[in-house]
JSON list of C-alpha atoms in Angstrom, two decimals:
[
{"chain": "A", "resi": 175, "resn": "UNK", "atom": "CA", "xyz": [0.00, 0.00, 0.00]},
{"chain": "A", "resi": 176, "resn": "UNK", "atom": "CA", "xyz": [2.82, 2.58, 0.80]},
{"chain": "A", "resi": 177, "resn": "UNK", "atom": "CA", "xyz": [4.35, 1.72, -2.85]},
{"chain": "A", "resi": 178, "resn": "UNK", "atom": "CA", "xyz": [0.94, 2.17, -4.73]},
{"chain": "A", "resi": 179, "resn": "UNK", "atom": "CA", "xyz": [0.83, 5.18, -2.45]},
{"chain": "A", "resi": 180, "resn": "UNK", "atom": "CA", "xyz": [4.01, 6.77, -3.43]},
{"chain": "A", "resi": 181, "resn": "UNK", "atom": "CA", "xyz": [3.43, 6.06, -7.18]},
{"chain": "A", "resi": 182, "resn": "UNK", "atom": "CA", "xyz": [-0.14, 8.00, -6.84]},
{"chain": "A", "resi": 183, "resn": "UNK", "atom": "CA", "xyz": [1.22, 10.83, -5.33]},
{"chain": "A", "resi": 184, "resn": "UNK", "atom": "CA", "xyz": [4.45, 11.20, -7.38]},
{"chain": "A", "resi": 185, "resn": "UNK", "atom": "CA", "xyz": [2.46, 10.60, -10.84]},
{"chain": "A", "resi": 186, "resn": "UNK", "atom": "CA", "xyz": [-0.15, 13.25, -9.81]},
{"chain": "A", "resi": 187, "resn": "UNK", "atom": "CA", "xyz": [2.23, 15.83, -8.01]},
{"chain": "A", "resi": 188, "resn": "UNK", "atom": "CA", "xyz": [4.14, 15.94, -11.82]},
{"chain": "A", "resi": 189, "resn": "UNK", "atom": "CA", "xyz": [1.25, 16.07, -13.48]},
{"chain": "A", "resi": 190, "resn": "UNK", "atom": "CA", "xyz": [-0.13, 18.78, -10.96]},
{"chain": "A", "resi": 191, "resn": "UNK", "atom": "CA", "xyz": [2.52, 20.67, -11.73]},
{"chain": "A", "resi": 192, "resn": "UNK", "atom": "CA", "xyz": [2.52, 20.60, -15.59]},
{"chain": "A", "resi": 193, "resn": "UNK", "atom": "CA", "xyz": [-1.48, 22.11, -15.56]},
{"chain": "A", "resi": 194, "resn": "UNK", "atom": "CA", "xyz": [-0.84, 24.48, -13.28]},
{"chain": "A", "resi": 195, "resn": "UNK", "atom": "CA", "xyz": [1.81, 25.79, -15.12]},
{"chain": "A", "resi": 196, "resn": "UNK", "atom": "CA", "xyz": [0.20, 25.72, -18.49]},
{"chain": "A", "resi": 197, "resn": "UNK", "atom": "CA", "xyz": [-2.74, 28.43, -16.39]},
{"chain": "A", "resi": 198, "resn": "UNK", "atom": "CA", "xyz": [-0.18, 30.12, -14.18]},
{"chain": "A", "resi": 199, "resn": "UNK", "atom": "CA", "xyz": [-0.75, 33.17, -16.38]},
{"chain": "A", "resi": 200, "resn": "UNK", "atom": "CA", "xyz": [-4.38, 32.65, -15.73]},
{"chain": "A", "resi": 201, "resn": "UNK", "atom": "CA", "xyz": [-6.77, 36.07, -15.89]},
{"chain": "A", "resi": 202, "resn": "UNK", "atom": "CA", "xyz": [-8.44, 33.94, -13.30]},
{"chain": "A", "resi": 203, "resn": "UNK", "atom": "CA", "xyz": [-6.11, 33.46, -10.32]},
{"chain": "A", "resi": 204, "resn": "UNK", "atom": "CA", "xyz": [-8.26, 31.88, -7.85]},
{"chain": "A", "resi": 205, "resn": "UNK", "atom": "CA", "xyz": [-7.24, 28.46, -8.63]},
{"chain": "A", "resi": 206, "resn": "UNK", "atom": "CA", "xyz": [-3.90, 28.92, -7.63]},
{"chain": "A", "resi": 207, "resn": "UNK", "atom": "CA", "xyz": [-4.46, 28.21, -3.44]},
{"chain": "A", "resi": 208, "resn": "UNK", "atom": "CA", "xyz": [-4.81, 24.96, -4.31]},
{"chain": "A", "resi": 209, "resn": "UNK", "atom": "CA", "xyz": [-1.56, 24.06, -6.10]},
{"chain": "A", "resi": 210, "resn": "UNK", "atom": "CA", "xyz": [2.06, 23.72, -5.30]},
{"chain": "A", "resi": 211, "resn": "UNK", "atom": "CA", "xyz": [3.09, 26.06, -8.04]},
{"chain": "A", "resi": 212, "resn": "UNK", "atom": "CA", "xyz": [1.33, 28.96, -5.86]},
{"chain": "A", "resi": 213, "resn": "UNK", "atom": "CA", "xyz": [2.69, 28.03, -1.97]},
{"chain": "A", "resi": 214, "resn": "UNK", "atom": "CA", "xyz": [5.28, 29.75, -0.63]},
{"chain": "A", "resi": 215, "resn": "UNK", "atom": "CA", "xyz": [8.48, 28.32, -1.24]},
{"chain": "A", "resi": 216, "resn": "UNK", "atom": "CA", "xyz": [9.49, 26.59, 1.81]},
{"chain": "A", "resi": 217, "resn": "UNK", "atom": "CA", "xyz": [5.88, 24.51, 1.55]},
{"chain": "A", "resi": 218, "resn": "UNK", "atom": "CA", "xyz": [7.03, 24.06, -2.14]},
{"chain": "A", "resi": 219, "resn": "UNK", "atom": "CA", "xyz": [10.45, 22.62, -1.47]},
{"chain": "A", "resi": 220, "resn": "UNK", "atom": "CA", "xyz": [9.13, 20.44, 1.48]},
{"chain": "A", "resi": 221, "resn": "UNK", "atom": "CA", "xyz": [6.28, 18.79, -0.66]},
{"chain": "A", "resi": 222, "resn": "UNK", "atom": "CA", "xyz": [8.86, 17.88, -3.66]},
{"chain": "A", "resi": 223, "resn": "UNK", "atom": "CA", "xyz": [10.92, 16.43, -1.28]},
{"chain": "A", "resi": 224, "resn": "UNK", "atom": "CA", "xyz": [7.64, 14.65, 0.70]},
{"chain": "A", "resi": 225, "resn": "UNK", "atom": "CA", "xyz": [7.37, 13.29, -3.65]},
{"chain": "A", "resi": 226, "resn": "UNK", "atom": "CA", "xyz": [10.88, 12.44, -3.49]},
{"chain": "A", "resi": 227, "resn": "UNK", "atom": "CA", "xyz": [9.95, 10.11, -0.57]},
{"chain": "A", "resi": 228, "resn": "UNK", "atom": "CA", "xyz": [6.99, 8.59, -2.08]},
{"chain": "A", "resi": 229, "resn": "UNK", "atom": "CA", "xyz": [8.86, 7.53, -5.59]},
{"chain": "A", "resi": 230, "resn": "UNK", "atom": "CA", "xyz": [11.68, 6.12, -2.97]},
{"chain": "A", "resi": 231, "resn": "UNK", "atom": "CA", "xyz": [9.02, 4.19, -0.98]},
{"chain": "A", "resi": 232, "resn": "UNK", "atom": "CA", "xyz": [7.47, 3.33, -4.80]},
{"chain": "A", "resi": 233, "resn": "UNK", "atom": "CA", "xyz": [10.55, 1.96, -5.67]},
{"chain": "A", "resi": 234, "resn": "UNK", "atom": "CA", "xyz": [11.41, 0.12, -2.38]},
{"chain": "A", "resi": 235, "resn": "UNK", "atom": "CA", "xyz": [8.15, -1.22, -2.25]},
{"chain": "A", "resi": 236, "resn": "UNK", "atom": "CA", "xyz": [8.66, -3.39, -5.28]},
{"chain": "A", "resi": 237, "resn": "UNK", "atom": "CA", "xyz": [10.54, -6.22, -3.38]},
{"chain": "A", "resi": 238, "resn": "UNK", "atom": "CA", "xyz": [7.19, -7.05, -2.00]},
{"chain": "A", "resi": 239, "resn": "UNK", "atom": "CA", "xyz": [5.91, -7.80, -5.48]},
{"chain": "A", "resi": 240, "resn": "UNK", "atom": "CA", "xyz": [8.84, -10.15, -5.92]},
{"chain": "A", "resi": 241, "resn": "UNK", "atom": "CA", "xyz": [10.94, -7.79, -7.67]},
{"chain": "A", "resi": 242, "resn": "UNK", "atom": "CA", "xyz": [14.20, -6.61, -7.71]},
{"chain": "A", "resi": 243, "resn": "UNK", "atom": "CA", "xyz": [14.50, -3.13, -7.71]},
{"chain": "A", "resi": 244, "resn": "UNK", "atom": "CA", "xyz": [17.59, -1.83, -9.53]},
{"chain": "A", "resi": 245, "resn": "UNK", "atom": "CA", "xyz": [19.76, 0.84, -7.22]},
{"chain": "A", "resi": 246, "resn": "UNK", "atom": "CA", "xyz": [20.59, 3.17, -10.47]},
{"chain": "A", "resi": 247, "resn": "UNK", "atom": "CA", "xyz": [16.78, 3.50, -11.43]},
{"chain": "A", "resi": 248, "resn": "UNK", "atom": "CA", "xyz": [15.88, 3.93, -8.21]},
{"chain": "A", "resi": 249, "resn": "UNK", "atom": "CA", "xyz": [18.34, 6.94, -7.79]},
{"chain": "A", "resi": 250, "resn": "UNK", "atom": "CA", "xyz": [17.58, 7.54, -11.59]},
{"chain": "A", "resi": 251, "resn": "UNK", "atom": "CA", "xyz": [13.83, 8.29, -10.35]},
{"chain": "A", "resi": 252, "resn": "UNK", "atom": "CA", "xyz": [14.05, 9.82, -6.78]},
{"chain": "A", "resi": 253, "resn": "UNK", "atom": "CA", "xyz": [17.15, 12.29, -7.77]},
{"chain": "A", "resi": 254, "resn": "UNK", "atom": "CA", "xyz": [15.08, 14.29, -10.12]},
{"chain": "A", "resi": 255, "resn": "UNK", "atom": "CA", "xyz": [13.00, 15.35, -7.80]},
{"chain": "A", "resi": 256, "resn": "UNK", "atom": "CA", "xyz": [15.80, 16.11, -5.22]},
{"chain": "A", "resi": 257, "resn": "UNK", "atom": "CA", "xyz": [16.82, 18.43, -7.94]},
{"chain": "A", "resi": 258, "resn": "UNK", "atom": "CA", "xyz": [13.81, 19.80, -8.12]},
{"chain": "A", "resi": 259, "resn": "UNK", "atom": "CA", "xyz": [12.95, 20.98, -4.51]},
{"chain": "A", "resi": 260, "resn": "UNK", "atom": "CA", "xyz": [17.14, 22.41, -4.46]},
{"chain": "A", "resi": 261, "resn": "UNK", "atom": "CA", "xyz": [16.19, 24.37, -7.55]},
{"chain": "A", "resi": 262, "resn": "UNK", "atom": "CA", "xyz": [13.36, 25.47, -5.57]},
{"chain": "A", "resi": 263, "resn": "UNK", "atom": "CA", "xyz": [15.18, 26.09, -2.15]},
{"chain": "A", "resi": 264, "resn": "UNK", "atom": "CA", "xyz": [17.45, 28.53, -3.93]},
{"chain": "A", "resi": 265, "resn": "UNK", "atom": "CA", "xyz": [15.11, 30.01, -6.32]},
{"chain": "A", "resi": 266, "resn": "UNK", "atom": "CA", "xyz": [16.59, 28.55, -9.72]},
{"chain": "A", "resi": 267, "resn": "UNK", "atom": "CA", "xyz": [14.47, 30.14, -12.88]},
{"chain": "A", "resi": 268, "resn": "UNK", "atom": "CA", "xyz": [14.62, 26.69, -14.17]},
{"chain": "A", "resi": 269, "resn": "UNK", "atom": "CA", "xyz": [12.37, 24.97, -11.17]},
{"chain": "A", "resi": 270, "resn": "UNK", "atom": "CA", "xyz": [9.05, 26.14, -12.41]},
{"chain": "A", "resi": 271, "resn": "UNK", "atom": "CA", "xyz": [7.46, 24.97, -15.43]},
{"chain": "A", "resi": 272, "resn": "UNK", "atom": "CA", "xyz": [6.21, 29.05, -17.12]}
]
């Protein structure tokens, strides 16, 4: 459950971010208290790395299922999103998607 878990919320937290980022120049604003692109930047670096976790705990998981996860995918898939919340820590102009 924690792997199917992690895989939900990293899967929607990227695609999250892609729509709100296509409407971040929205006329309409009010939709923005309700995604990450909009919260302040210390909520934004926390929940990438809370995503980070859950693609970890994704790819941990799959031992259970009788799988063998391999160390360099695993890294391969949690890093990005280490890289992510650091561009965001130190307010890189590439760690937004407008």
């Amino acid at each position: 459950m924690i792997g199917l878990g992690g895989l939900v919320l990293t899967l929607g937290a990227v695609i999250l971010e892609v729509i709100s980022g296509q409407y971040a120049n929205s006329v309409v604003p009010g939709w923005a208290r309700w995604v990450p692109l909009a919260w302040p930047q210390p909520l934004r670096v926390a929940w990438w790395l809370a995503v980070a976790a859950g693609a970890a705990a994704f790819r941990w998981s799959l031992h259970r299922l009788g799988l063998r996860p391999n160390p360099v995918v695993t890294v391969g898939t949690v890093v990005p999103f280490l890289a992510f919340a650091a561009g965001i820590g130190v307010g890189a102009d590439w760690a937004t998607w407008h």
